[in-house]
Short mmCIF file of C-alpha atoms in Angstrom, two decimals:
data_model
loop_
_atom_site.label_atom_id
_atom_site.label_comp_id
_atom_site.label_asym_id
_atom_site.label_seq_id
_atom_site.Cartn_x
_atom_site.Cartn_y
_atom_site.Cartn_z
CA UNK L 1 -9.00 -15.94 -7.39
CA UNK L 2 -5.80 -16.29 -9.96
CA UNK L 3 -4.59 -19.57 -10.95
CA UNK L 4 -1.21 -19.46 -9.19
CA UNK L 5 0.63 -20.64 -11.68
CA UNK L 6 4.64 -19.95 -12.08
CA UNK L 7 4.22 -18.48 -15.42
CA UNK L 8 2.18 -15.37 -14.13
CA UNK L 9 4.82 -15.34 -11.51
CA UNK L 10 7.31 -15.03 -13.54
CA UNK L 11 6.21 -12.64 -15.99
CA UNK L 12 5.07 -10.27 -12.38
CA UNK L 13 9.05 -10.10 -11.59
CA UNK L 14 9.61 -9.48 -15.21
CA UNK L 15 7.47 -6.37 -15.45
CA UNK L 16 8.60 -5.34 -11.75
CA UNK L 17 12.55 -5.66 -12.76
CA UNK L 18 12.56 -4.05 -16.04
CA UNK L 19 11.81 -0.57 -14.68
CA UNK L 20 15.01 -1.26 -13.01
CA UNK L 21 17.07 -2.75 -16.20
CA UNK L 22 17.03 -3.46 -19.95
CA UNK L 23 15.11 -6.69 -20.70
CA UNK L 24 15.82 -8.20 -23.82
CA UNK L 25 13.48 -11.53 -25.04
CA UNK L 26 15.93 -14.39 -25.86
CA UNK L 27 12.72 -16.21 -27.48
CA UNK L 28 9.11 -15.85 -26.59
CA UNK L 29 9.61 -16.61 -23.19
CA UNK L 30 12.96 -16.53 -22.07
CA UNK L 31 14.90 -13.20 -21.39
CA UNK L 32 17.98 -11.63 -20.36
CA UNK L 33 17.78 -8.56 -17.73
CA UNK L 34 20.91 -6.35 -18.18
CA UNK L 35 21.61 -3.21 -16.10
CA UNK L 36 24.34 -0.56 -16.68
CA UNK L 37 24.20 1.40 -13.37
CA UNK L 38 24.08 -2.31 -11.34
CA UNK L 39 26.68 -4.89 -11.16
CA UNK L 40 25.37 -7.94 -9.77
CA UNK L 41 24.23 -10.40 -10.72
CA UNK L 42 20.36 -10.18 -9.68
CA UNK L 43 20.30 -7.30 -12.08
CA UNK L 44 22.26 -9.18 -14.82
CA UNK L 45 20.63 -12.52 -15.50
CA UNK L 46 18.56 -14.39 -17.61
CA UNK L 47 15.60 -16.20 -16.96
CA UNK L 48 12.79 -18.26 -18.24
CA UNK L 49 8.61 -17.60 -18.29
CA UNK L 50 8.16 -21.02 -19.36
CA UNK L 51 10.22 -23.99 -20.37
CA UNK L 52 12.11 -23.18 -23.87
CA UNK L 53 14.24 -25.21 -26.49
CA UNK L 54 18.08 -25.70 -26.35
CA UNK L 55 18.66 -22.74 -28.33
CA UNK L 56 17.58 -20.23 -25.75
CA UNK L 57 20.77 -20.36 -23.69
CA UNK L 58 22.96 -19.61 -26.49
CA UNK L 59 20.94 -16.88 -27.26
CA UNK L 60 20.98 -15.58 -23.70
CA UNK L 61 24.72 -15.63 -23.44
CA UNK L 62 25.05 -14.07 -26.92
CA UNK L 63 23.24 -10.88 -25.28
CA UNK L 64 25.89 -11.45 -21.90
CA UNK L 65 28.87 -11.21 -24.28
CA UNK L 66 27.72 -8.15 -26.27
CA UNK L 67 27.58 -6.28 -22.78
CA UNK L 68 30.82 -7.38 -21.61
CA UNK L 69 28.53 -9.43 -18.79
CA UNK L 70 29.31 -12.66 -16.90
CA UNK L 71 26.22 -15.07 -17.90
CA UNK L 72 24.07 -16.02 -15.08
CA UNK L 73 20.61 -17.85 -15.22
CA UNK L 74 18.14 -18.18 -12.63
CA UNK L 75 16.25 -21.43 -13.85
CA UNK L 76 13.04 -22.75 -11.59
CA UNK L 77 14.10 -26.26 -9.80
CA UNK L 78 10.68 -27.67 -11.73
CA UNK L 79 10.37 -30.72 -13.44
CA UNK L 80 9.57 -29.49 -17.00
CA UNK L 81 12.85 -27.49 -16.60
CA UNK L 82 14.64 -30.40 -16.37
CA UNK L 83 15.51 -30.15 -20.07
CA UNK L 84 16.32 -27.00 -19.81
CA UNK L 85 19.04 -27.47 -17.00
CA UNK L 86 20.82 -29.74 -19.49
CA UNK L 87 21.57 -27.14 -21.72
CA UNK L 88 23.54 -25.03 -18.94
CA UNK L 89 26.69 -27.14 -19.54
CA UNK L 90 29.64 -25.48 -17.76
CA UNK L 91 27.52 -23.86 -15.82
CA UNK L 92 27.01 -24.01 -11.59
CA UNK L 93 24.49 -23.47 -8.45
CA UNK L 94 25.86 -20.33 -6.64
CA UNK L 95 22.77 -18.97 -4.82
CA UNK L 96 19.20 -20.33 -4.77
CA UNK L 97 15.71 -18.25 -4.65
CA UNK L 98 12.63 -19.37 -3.01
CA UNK L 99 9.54 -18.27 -4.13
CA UNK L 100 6.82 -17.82 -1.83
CA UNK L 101 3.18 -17.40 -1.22
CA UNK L 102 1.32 -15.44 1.64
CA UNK L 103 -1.03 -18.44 2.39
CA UNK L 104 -1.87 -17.86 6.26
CA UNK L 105 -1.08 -14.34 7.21
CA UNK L 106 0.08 -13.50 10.84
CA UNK L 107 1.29 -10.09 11.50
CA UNK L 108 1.97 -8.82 14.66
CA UNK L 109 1.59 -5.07 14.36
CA UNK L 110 3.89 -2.40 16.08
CA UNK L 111 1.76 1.05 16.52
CA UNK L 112 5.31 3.37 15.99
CA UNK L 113 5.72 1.96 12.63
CA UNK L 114 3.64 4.28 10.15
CA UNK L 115 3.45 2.64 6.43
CA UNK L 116 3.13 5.14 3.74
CA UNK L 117 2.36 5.41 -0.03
CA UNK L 118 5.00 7.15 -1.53
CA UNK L 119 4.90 9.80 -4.09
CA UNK L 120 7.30 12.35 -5.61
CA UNK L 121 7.63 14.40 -2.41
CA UNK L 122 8.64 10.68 -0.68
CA UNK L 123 10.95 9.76 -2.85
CA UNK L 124 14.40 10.60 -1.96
CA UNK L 125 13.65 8.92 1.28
CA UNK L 126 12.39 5.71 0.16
CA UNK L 127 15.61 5.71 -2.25
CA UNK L 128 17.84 6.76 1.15
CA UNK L 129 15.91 3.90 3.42
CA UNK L 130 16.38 1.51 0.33
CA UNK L 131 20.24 1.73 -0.44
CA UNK L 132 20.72 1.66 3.07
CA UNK L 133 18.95 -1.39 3.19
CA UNK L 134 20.39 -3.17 1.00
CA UNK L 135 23.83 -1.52 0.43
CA UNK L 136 24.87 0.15 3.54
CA UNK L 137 25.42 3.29 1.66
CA UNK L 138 24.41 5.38 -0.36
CA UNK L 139 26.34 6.09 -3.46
CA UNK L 140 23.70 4.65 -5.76
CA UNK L 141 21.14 7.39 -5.20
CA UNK L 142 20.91 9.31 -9.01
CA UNK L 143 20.42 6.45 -10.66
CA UNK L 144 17.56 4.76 -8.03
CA UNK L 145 16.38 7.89 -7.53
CA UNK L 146 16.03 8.28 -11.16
CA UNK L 147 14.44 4.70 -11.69
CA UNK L 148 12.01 5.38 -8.61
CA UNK L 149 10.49 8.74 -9.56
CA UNK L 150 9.78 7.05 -13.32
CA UNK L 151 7.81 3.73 -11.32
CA UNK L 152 5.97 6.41 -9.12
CA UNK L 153 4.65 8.30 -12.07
CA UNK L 154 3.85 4.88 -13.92
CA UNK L 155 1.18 2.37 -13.33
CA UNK L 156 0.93 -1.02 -11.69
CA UNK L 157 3.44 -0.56 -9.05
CA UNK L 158 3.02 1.01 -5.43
CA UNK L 159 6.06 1.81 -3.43
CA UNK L 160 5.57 1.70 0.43
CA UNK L 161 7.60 3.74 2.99
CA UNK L 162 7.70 2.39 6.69
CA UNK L 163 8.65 5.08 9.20
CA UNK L 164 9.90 4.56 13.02
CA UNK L 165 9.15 7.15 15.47
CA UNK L 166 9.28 9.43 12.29
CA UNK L 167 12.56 7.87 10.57
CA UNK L 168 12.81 6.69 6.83
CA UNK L 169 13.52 2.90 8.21
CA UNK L 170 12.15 0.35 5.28
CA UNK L 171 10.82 -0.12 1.79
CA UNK L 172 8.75 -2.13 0.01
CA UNK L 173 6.94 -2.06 -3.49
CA UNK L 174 4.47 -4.49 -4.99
CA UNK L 175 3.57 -4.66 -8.38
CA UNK L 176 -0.07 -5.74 -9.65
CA UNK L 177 -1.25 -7.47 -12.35
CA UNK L 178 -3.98 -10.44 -13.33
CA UNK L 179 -4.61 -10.88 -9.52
CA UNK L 180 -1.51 -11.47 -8.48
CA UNK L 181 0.50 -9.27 -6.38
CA UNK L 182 4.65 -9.51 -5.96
CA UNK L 183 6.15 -7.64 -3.03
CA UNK L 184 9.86 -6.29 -4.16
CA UNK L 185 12.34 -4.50 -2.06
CA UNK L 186 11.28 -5.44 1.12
CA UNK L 187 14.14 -3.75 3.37
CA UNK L 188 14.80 -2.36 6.63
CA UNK L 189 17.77 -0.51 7.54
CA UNK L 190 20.38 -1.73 9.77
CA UNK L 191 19.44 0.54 12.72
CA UNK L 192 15.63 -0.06 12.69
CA UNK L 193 15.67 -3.65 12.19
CA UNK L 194 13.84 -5.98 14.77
CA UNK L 195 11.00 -3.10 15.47
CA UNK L 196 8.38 -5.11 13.10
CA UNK L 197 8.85 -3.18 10.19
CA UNK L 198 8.99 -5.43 7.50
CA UNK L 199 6.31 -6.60 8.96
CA UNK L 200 4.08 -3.88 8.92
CA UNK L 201 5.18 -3.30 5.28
CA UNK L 202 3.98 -6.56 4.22
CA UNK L 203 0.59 -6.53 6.05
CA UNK L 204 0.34 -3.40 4.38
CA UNK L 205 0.99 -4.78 0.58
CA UNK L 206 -1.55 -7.73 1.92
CA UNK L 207 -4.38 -5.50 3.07
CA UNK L 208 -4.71 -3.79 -0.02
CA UNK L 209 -3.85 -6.95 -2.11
CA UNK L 210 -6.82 -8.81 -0.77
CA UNK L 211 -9.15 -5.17 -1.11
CA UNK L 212 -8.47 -6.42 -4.50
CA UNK L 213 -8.75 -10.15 -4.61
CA UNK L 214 -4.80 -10.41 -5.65
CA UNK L 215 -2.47 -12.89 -3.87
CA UNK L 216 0.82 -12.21 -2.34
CA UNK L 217 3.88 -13.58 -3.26
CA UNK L 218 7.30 -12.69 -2.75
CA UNK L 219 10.96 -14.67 -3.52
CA UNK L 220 13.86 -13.96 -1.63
CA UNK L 221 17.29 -15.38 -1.61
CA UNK L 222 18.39 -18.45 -0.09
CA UNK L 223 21.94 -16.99 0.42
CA UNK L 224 19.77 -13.90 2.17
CA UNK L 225 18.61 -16.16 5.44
CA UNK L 226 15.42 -14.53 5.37
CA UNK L 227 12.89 -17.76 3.98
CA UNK L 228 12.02 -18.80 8.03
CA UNK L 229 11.03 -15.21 8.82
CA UNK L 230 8.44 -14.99 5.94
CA UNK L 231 7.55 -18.05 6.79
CA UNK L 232 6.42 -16.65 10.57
CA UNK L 233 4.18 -14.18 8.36
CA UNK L 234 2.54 -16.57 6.70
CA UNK L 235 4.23 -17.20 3.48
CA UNK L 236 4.98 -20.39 2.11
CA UNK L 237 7.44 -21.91 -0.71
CA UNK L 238 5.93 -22.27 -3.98
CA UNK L 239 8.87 -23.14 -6.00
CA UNK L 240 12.51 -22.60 -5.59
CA UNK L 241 15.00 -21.36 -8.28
CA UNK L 242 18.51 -21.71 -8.80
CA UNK L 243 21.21 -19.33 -9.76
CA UNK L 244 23.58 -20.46 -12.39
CA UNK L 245 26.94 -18.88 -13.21
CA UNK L 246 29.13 -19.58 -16.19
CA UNK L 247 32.18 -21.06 -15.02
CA UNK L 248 33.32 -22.98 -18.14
#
């Protein structure tokens, strides 16, 4: 089994994110993701692989300015990052991430939700189930249609579909690499939720996950309320991560 450590982690939301938005390296292992058809600030941030020098932060909000950007940094709450947290001056917690692994899975299934691989027939309604998800609308569709039909014809990623009594109701997508597994967009839309189909979503990323010998993990935000219901799946928190915002 992988060596779960927070660098692989890290560089599996990396890979996942960038077919989303530009990803620019600061240094060898800290980057900046910048999107132009998203404006918050999950999809305009910079981040870090591994611990880096001073420098790194200055380069990060260099690449902020030049896109007319508000730096934020999402920096693991770690104890070698300590030194890198004293570099943010100005800077404040608005929103934390947990990180989490599926340790001690417990799914109860519901036989009307039907999980699906998507493919380029599916994807206008994985896009439509998605933005409804997340945004309540669905004005974004072009562009994440655009971004979704790329990731289906690439490799490493598999997009899920979750349908109720025949309805487009929830996404998910995990992305594979070095036995490790990271489960992305995990959403339900507002009329469909409570019907077990994030669930069903996420036993199906962890059926074929261990087919492969991968582990799960997932992170979701703190400001999100959604830690306590992974953990009644079976995940647990790795490591937690704060989001910074330049205020100064």
């Amino acid at each position: 089994m992988v060596d779960l450590r927070d660098d692989k982690i890290e560089l599996n939301e990396v890979n996942w994110w960038s077919n989303w938005a530009n990803v620019e390296w600061s240094t060898k292992n800290s980057y900046v993701i910048l999107s132009d058809e998203f404006d918050e600030p999950f999809f305009n941030r910079g981040g870090f692989v591994t611990p880096e020098d001073a420098g790194a932060v200055g380069r990060m909000e260099s690449a902020f300015r030049r896109k007319g950007r508000e730096p934020y940094i999402l920096l693991q709450k770690l104890r070698n990052y300590s030194e890198v947290e004293k570099t943010l001056d100005g800077y404040e917690v608005v929103d934390s991430m947990s990180v989490m692994e599926l340790r001690t899975p417990s799914f109860k299934r519901n036989s009307e939700v039907r999980v699906e691989v998507i493919d380029d027939d599916k994807v206008h309604d994985w896009c439509e189930a998605y933005l409804f998800a997340f945004y309540g609308e669905n004005k974004l569709m072009t562009p994440v249609e655009r971004i979704v039909r790329r990731i289906v014809r690439g490799k490493g990623a598999t997009l899920l579909l979750a349908r109720y009594r025949g309805s487009a109701a929830g996404t998910t997508a995990f992305f594979s690499k070095g036995g490790l597994s990271g489960a992305y967009c995990v959403g339900t839309r507002p009329e469909f939720r409570n019907h077990g189909i994030a669930t069903m979503l996420l036993e199906s990323v962890y059926s074929d996950s261990k087919n492969e010998g991968n582990k799960v993990v997932l992170q979701t935000m703190i400001s999100d309320q959604a830690e306590d219901f992974y953990r009644k799946l079976g995940f647990a928190r790795v490591y937690l991560k704060q989001l910074f915002k330049k205020t100064s």
